Amino acid sequence: MTPTAQPRYDRIVSLIFVILIGLAVIFLVDGNPNTLRIVLGGDLPTITLSWFLVASLVVITSAGADLLARSHPQMQNRRLPTITLGRLRLEVAPTFWILPSFSVIASFAFFRLFSGALQGAAFALAILAAGGSLITVLLAQHYALDRRPEVSQRAQMVINGIGYLLAFGCFSAVAYTRYRTLYSASLIGISATLIAYALLAWLPRPGSLLTSALVGFTVAEAIWPLNYWATTFLIAGTLLLVIFYVTVSLLQHYALERLQRRLVLEYSLLGGGLFCAIVYATLRL
């Protein structure tokens, strides 16, 4: 029996250490009212220096996740996208970038919403969430490549769980801003598309980017009525997560050739029941 390849814990710990230090610096910069802010005018969102720093952390995280993934022996048997720059041909593994990157984005975007009320506790929670989700995602992606079905399937379940949590964090953060529908729907759609692509990539028949874009479009459409609904951003994020979860789950069952009328009915009842529960909770507030 082929032994399970062990993760490179030295690289994982080094990467997480760098990311957490960077995230701590970003929180300190973000808390400074005199930090650089780009005001585009009109109803366009204000861009702060913090988001440029988060983007740099995303690049570092993606590069680290790429190197970690390609160090697995099973990656030699996978066809990877190739970037051709003249005579230079570079293989990349973008599927392995998405969830690690969103571990940084979602942790910062979600917990900075509570920086006024929780102050230092919000900073500590963001660091814990980013570190915990990063190490969980990196290890799960490693074991999802294992040739043993019992190992890879458990790892894929963990990937799905983390993906839904990260989606909730992003959806809630966007719902909090109350941007006009053009901007909020774009942010929701892009986030949902990328996370759906990362979750569907592990199926025997991986979902294409177009399929993932349809998921993003479905979730983005829901933000339009939510912008006119006087509810909290947490409830709005939960409702968007329900739509995202039901859509992705149905696509996963379809790819596994297990989609039946009974499953469609079950997920419809689940989604409808959760929607009614959310509406009821909103009306009780």
Coordinates of C-alpha atoms in Angstrom, one line a residue:
M1 CA 0.0 0.0 0.0
T2 CA 1.3 3.4 -1.0
P3 CA 2.2 5.5 2.1
T4 CA 0.6 8.8 2.6
A5 CA 2.8 11.7 1.6
Q6 CA 3.6 13.9 4.5
P7 CA 3.0 17.7 4.4
R8 CA 6.0 20.1 4.5
Y9 CA 5.2 21.5 7.9
D10 CA 8.3 23.7 7.8
R11 CA 7.1 25.5 4.8
I12 CA 3.5 25.7 6.0
V13 CA 4.5 27.2 9.4
S14 CA 6.9 29.7 7.7
L15 CA 4.2 30.8 5.3
I16 CA 1.5 31.2 8.0
F17 CA 4.0 33.1 10.2
V18 CA 4.7 35.6 7.5
I19 CA 1.0 36.0 6.6
L20 CA 0.0 36.6 10.3
I21 CA 2.7 39.2 10.8
G22 CA 1.5 41.0 7.7
L23 CA -2.1 40.8 8.8
A24 CA -1.2 42.2 12.2
V25 CA 0.6 45.2 10.5
I26 CA -2.5 45.7 8.2
F27 CA -4.8 45.9 11.3
L28 CA -2.5 48.5 12.9
V29 CA -2.5 50.6 9.6
D30 CA -6.2 50.2 9.2
G31 CA -6.9 51.5 12.7
N32 CA -5.0 54.8 11.9
P33 CA -7.5 57.4 10.8
N34 CA -4.7 59.3 8.9
T35 CA -3.8 56.4 6.6
L36 CA -3.9 56.8 2.9
R37 CA -7.4 56.8 1.4
I38 CA -8.4 57.1 -2.2
V39 CA -11.7 58.8 -2.6
L40 CA -13.0 58.1 -6.1
G41 CA -16.0 60.4 -5.7
G42 CA -19.7 59.9 -6.2
D43 CA -21.0 56.7 -4.8
L44 CA -17.9 54.8 -5.6
P45 CA -16.3 52.8 -2.7
T46 CA -13.4 54.4 -0.9
I47 CA -10.1 52.5 -1.3
T48 CA -7.7 52.4 1.7
L49 CA -4.1 51.5 1.9
S50 CA -5.1 48.4 3.9
W51 CA -6.6 46.7 0.8
F52 CA -3.4 47.2 -1.2
L53 CA -1.5 45.5 1.6
V54 CA -4.1 42.7 1.7
A55 CA -3.6 42.2 -2.0
S56 CA 0.1 41.8 -1.5
L57 CA -0.6 39.2 1.2
V58 CA -2.8 37.4 -1.3
V59 CA 0.0 37.2 -3.8
I60 CA 2.4 35.8 -1.1
T61 CA -0.2 33.3 0.0
S62 CA -1.0 32.2 -3.5
A63 CA 2.7 31.7 -4.3
G64 CA 3.2 29.7 -1.1
A65 CA 0.2 27.6 -1.7
D66 CA 1.3 26.9 -5.2
L67 CA 4.7 25.7 -4.1
L68 CA 3.2 23.5 -1.4
A69 CA 0.8 21.9 -3.7
R70 CA 3.3 21.2 -6.4
S71 CA 5.6 19.5 -3.9
H72 CA 3.1 16.7 -3.6
P73 CA 4.0 13.6 -5.6
Q74 CA 0.5 13.3 -7.1
M75 CA 0.8 16.7 -8.8
Q76 CA 3.1 15.1 -11.4
N77 CA 0.0 13.2 -12.7
R78 CA -2.2 16.3 -13.0
R79 CA -2.4 18.6 -16.0
L80 CA -1.8 22.2 -14.9
P81 CA -2.5 25.4 -16.8
T82 CA 0.6 26.8 -18.5
I83 CA 1.6 30.4 -18.9
T84 CA 3.8 31.0 -21.9
L85 CA 6.0 34.1 -22.0
G86 CA 8.1 33.8 -25.1
R87 CA 10.4 30.9 -24.5
L88 CA 9.4 30.6 -20.8
R89 CA 6.7 28.1 -20.0
L90 CA 5.4 28.3 -16.4
E91 CA 3.0 25.8 -14.9
V92 CA 0.7 27.2 -12.2
A93 CA -1.9 25.6 -9.9
P94 CA -4.6 28.4 -9.5
T95 CA -7.1 25.9 -8.0
F96 CA -4.8 25.8 -4.9
W97 CA -4.6 29.6 -4.5
I98 CA -8.2 30.4 -4.0
L99 CA -9.1 29.2 -0.5
P100 CA -5.8 30.1 1.1
S101 CA -6.2 33.6 -0.4
F102 CA -9.7 33.9 0.9
S103 CA -8.6 32.8 4.3
V104 CA -6.7 36.1 4.5
I105 CA -9.4 38.2 2.7
A106 CA -12.4 36.9 4.6
S107 CA -10.7 37.1 8.0
F108 CA -9.7 40.7 7.5
A109 CA -12.9 41.8 5.9
F110 CA -15.2 40.2 8.4
F111 CA -13.5 40.9 11.7
R112 CA -12.6 44.5 10.9
L113 CA -16.4 45.1 11.0
F114 CA -16.2 44.6 14.8
S115 CA -13.0 46.6 15.4
G116 CA -15.1 49.5 16.8
A117 CA -17.1 47.3 19.3
L118 CA -14.6 44.6 20.1
Q119 CA -11.4 46.7 19.6
G120 CA -8.4 44.4 20.4
A121 CA -10.5 41.3 20.5
A122 CA -11.5 41.8 16.8
F123 CA -7.8 41.9 15.9
A124 CA -7.1 38.7 17.9
L125 CA -10.1 36.9 16.4
A126 CA -8.9 37.9 12.9
I127 CA -5.4 36.5 13.5
L128 CA -6.8 33.3 14.9
A129 CA -9.3 32.9 12.1
A130 CA -6.7 33.5 9.4
G131 CA -4.1 31.2 11.0
G132 CA -6.6 28.5 11.7
S133 CA -8.3 28.5 8.3
L134 CA -4.9 28.8 6.5
I135 CA -3.4 25.7 8.1
T136 CA -6.6 23.8 7.8
V137 CA -6.9 24.6 4.0
L138 CA -3.3 23.9 3.2
L139 CA -3.3 20.5 5.0
A140 CA -6.7 19.6 3.5
Q141 CA -5.5 20.4 0.0
H142 CA -2.5 18.3 0.6
Y143 CA -4.4 15.3 1.8
A144 CA -7.1 15.7 -0.9
L145 CA -4.4 14.7 -3.4
D146 CA -3.8 11.4 -1.7
R147 CA -4.4 8.2 -3.7
R148 CA -6.4 6.7 -0.8
P149 CA -10.1 7.4 -1.3
E150 CA -10.8 7.4 2.5
V151 CA -8.1 10.1 3.0
S152 CA -8.9 12.3 0.0
Q153 CA -12.7 12.2 0.7
R154 CA -12.3 13.3 4.3
A155 CA -10.0 16.1 3.2
Q156 CA -12.5 17.2 0.5
M157 CA -15.2 17.4 3.2
V158 CA -12.9 19.7 5.2
I159 CA -12.3 21.8 2.1
N160 CA -16.0 22.2 1.6
G161 CA -16.6 23.2 5.2
I162 CA -13.9 25.9 5.1
G163 CA -15.1 27.1 1.8
Y164 CA -18.6 27.7 3.1
L165 CA -17.2 29.6 6.2
L166 CA -15.0 31.8 4.0
A167 CA -18.0 32.5 1.7
F168 CA -20.1 33.6 4.7
G169 CA -17.4 35.9 5.9
C170 CA -17.1 37.6 2.4
F171 CA -20.8 37.8 1.9
S172 CA -21.4 39.3 5.3
A173 CA -18.7 41.9 4.8
V174 CA -20.1 43.0 1.5
A175 CA -23.6 43.1 2.9
Y176 CA -22.4 45.3 5.7
T177 CA -21.1 48.0 3.3
R178 CA -24.6 48.6 1.8
Y179 CA -22.9 49.6 -1.5
R180 CA -25.2 50.1 -4.4
T181 CA -26.2 46.9 -6.2
L182 CA -23.7 47.3 -9.1
Y183 CA -20.7 47.2 -6.7
S184 CA -22.0 44.8 -4.1
A185 CA -23.3 42.3 -6.7
S186 CA -20.0 42.4 -8.5
L187 CA -18.1 41.7 -5.2
I188 CA -20.5 38.9 -4.2
G189 CA -20.4 37.4 -7.7
I190 CA -16.7 37.3 -8.0
S191 CA -16.2 35.8 -4.5
A192 CA -18.9 33.2 -5.1
T193 CA -17.5 32.3 -8.5
L194 CA -13.9 31.8 -7.2
I195 CA -14.9 29.8 -4.1
A196 CA -17.3 27.7 -6.1
Y197 CA -14.5 27.0 -8.6
A198 CA -12.2 25.9 -5.7
L199 CA -14.9 23.5 -4.3
L200 CA -16.0 22.0 -7.7
A201 CA -12.3 21.4 -8.8
W202 CA -12.1 18.3 -6.6
L203 CA -14.8 16.4 -8.4
P204 CA -14.2 13.5 -10.9
R205 CA -15.6 15.9 -13.5
P206 CA -14.3 19.2 -12.3
G207 CA -16.6 22.2 -12.7
S208 CA -15.5 24.7 -15.4
L209 CA -15.1 28.4 -14.7
L210 CA -18.3 29.0 -16.7
T211 CA -20.2 26.7 -14.3
S212 CA -18.7 28.5 -11.3
A213 CA -19.6 31.8 -12.9
L214 CA -23.3 30.7 -13.0
V215 CA -23.1 30.0 -9.3
G216 CA -21.7 33.5 -8.8
F217 CA -24.4 35.1 -10.9
T218 CA -27.1 33.2 -9.0
V219 CA -25.8 34.4 -5.6
A220 CA -25.1 38.0 -6.9
E221 CA -28.7 38.3 -8.1
A222 CA -29.9 37.8 -4.5
I223 CA -28.1 40.9 -3.2
W224 CA -30.4 43.2 -5.2
P225 CA -33.5 42.5 -3.0
L226 CA -31.3 42.3 0.1
N227 CA -30.2 45.9 -0.4
Y228 CA -33.8 46.9 0.1
W229 CA -34.4 44.7 3.1
A230 CA -33.9 46.2 6.5
T231 CA -31.9 43.4 8.0
T232 CA -28.5 42.9 9.7
F233 CA -25.5 42.0 7.6
L234 CA -25.1 38.7 9.4
I235 CA -28.6 37.6 8.4
A236 CA -28.0 38.8 4.8
G237 CA -24.7 36.9 4.8
T238 CA -26.5 33.7 6.0
L239 CA -29.1 34.0 3.4
L240 CA -26.5 34.4 0.6
L241 CA -24.6 31.4 2.1
V242 CA -27.8 29.2 1.9
I243 CA -28.2 30.0 -1.8
F244 CA -24.5 29.4 -2.4
Y245 CA -24.6 26.1 -0.4
V246 CA -27.7 24.7 -2.2
T247 CA -26.4 25.7 -5.7
V248 CA -22.9 24.2 -5.2
S249 CA -24.3 21.0 -3.5
L250 CA -26.6 20.3 -6.4
L251 CA -23.8 20.8 -8.9
Q252 CA -21.6 18.4 -6.9
H253 CA -24.2 15.7 -6.9
Y254 CA -24.7 16.3 -10.6
A255 CA -21.0 15.8 -11.3
L256 CA -21.0 12.7 -9.2
E257 CA -24.0 11.4 -11.2
R258 CA -26.1 11.2 -8.0
L259 CA -28.6 14.0 -8.7
Q260 CA -32.1 12.6 -8.4
R261 CA -35.5 14.2 -8.0
R262 CA -35.5 13.3 -4.4
L263 CA -32.3 15.2 -3.8
V264 CA -33.5 18.3 -5.6
L265 CA -36.7 18.2 -3.5
E266 CA -34.6 17.8 -0.3
Y267 CA -32.4 20.7 -1.0
S268 CA -35.4 22.8 -2.1
L269 CA -37.0 22.1 1.2
L270 CA -33.8 22.8 3.1
G271 CA -33.2 26.1 1.3
G272 CA -36.9 27.1 1.7
G273 CA -36.9 26.2 5.4
L274 CA -33.8 28.1 6.2
F275 CA -35.1 31.1 4.2
C276 CA -38.3 31.1 6.3
A277 CA -36.3 30.8 9.5
I278 CA -34.2 33.7 8.5
V279 CA -37.2 35.8 7.6
Y280 CA -38.9 34.9 10.9
A281 CA -35.8 35.8 12.9
T282 CA -35.6 39.1 11.1
L283 CA -39.2 40.0 11.8
R284 CA -38.6 39.2 15.5
L285 CA -35.8 41.6 15.8

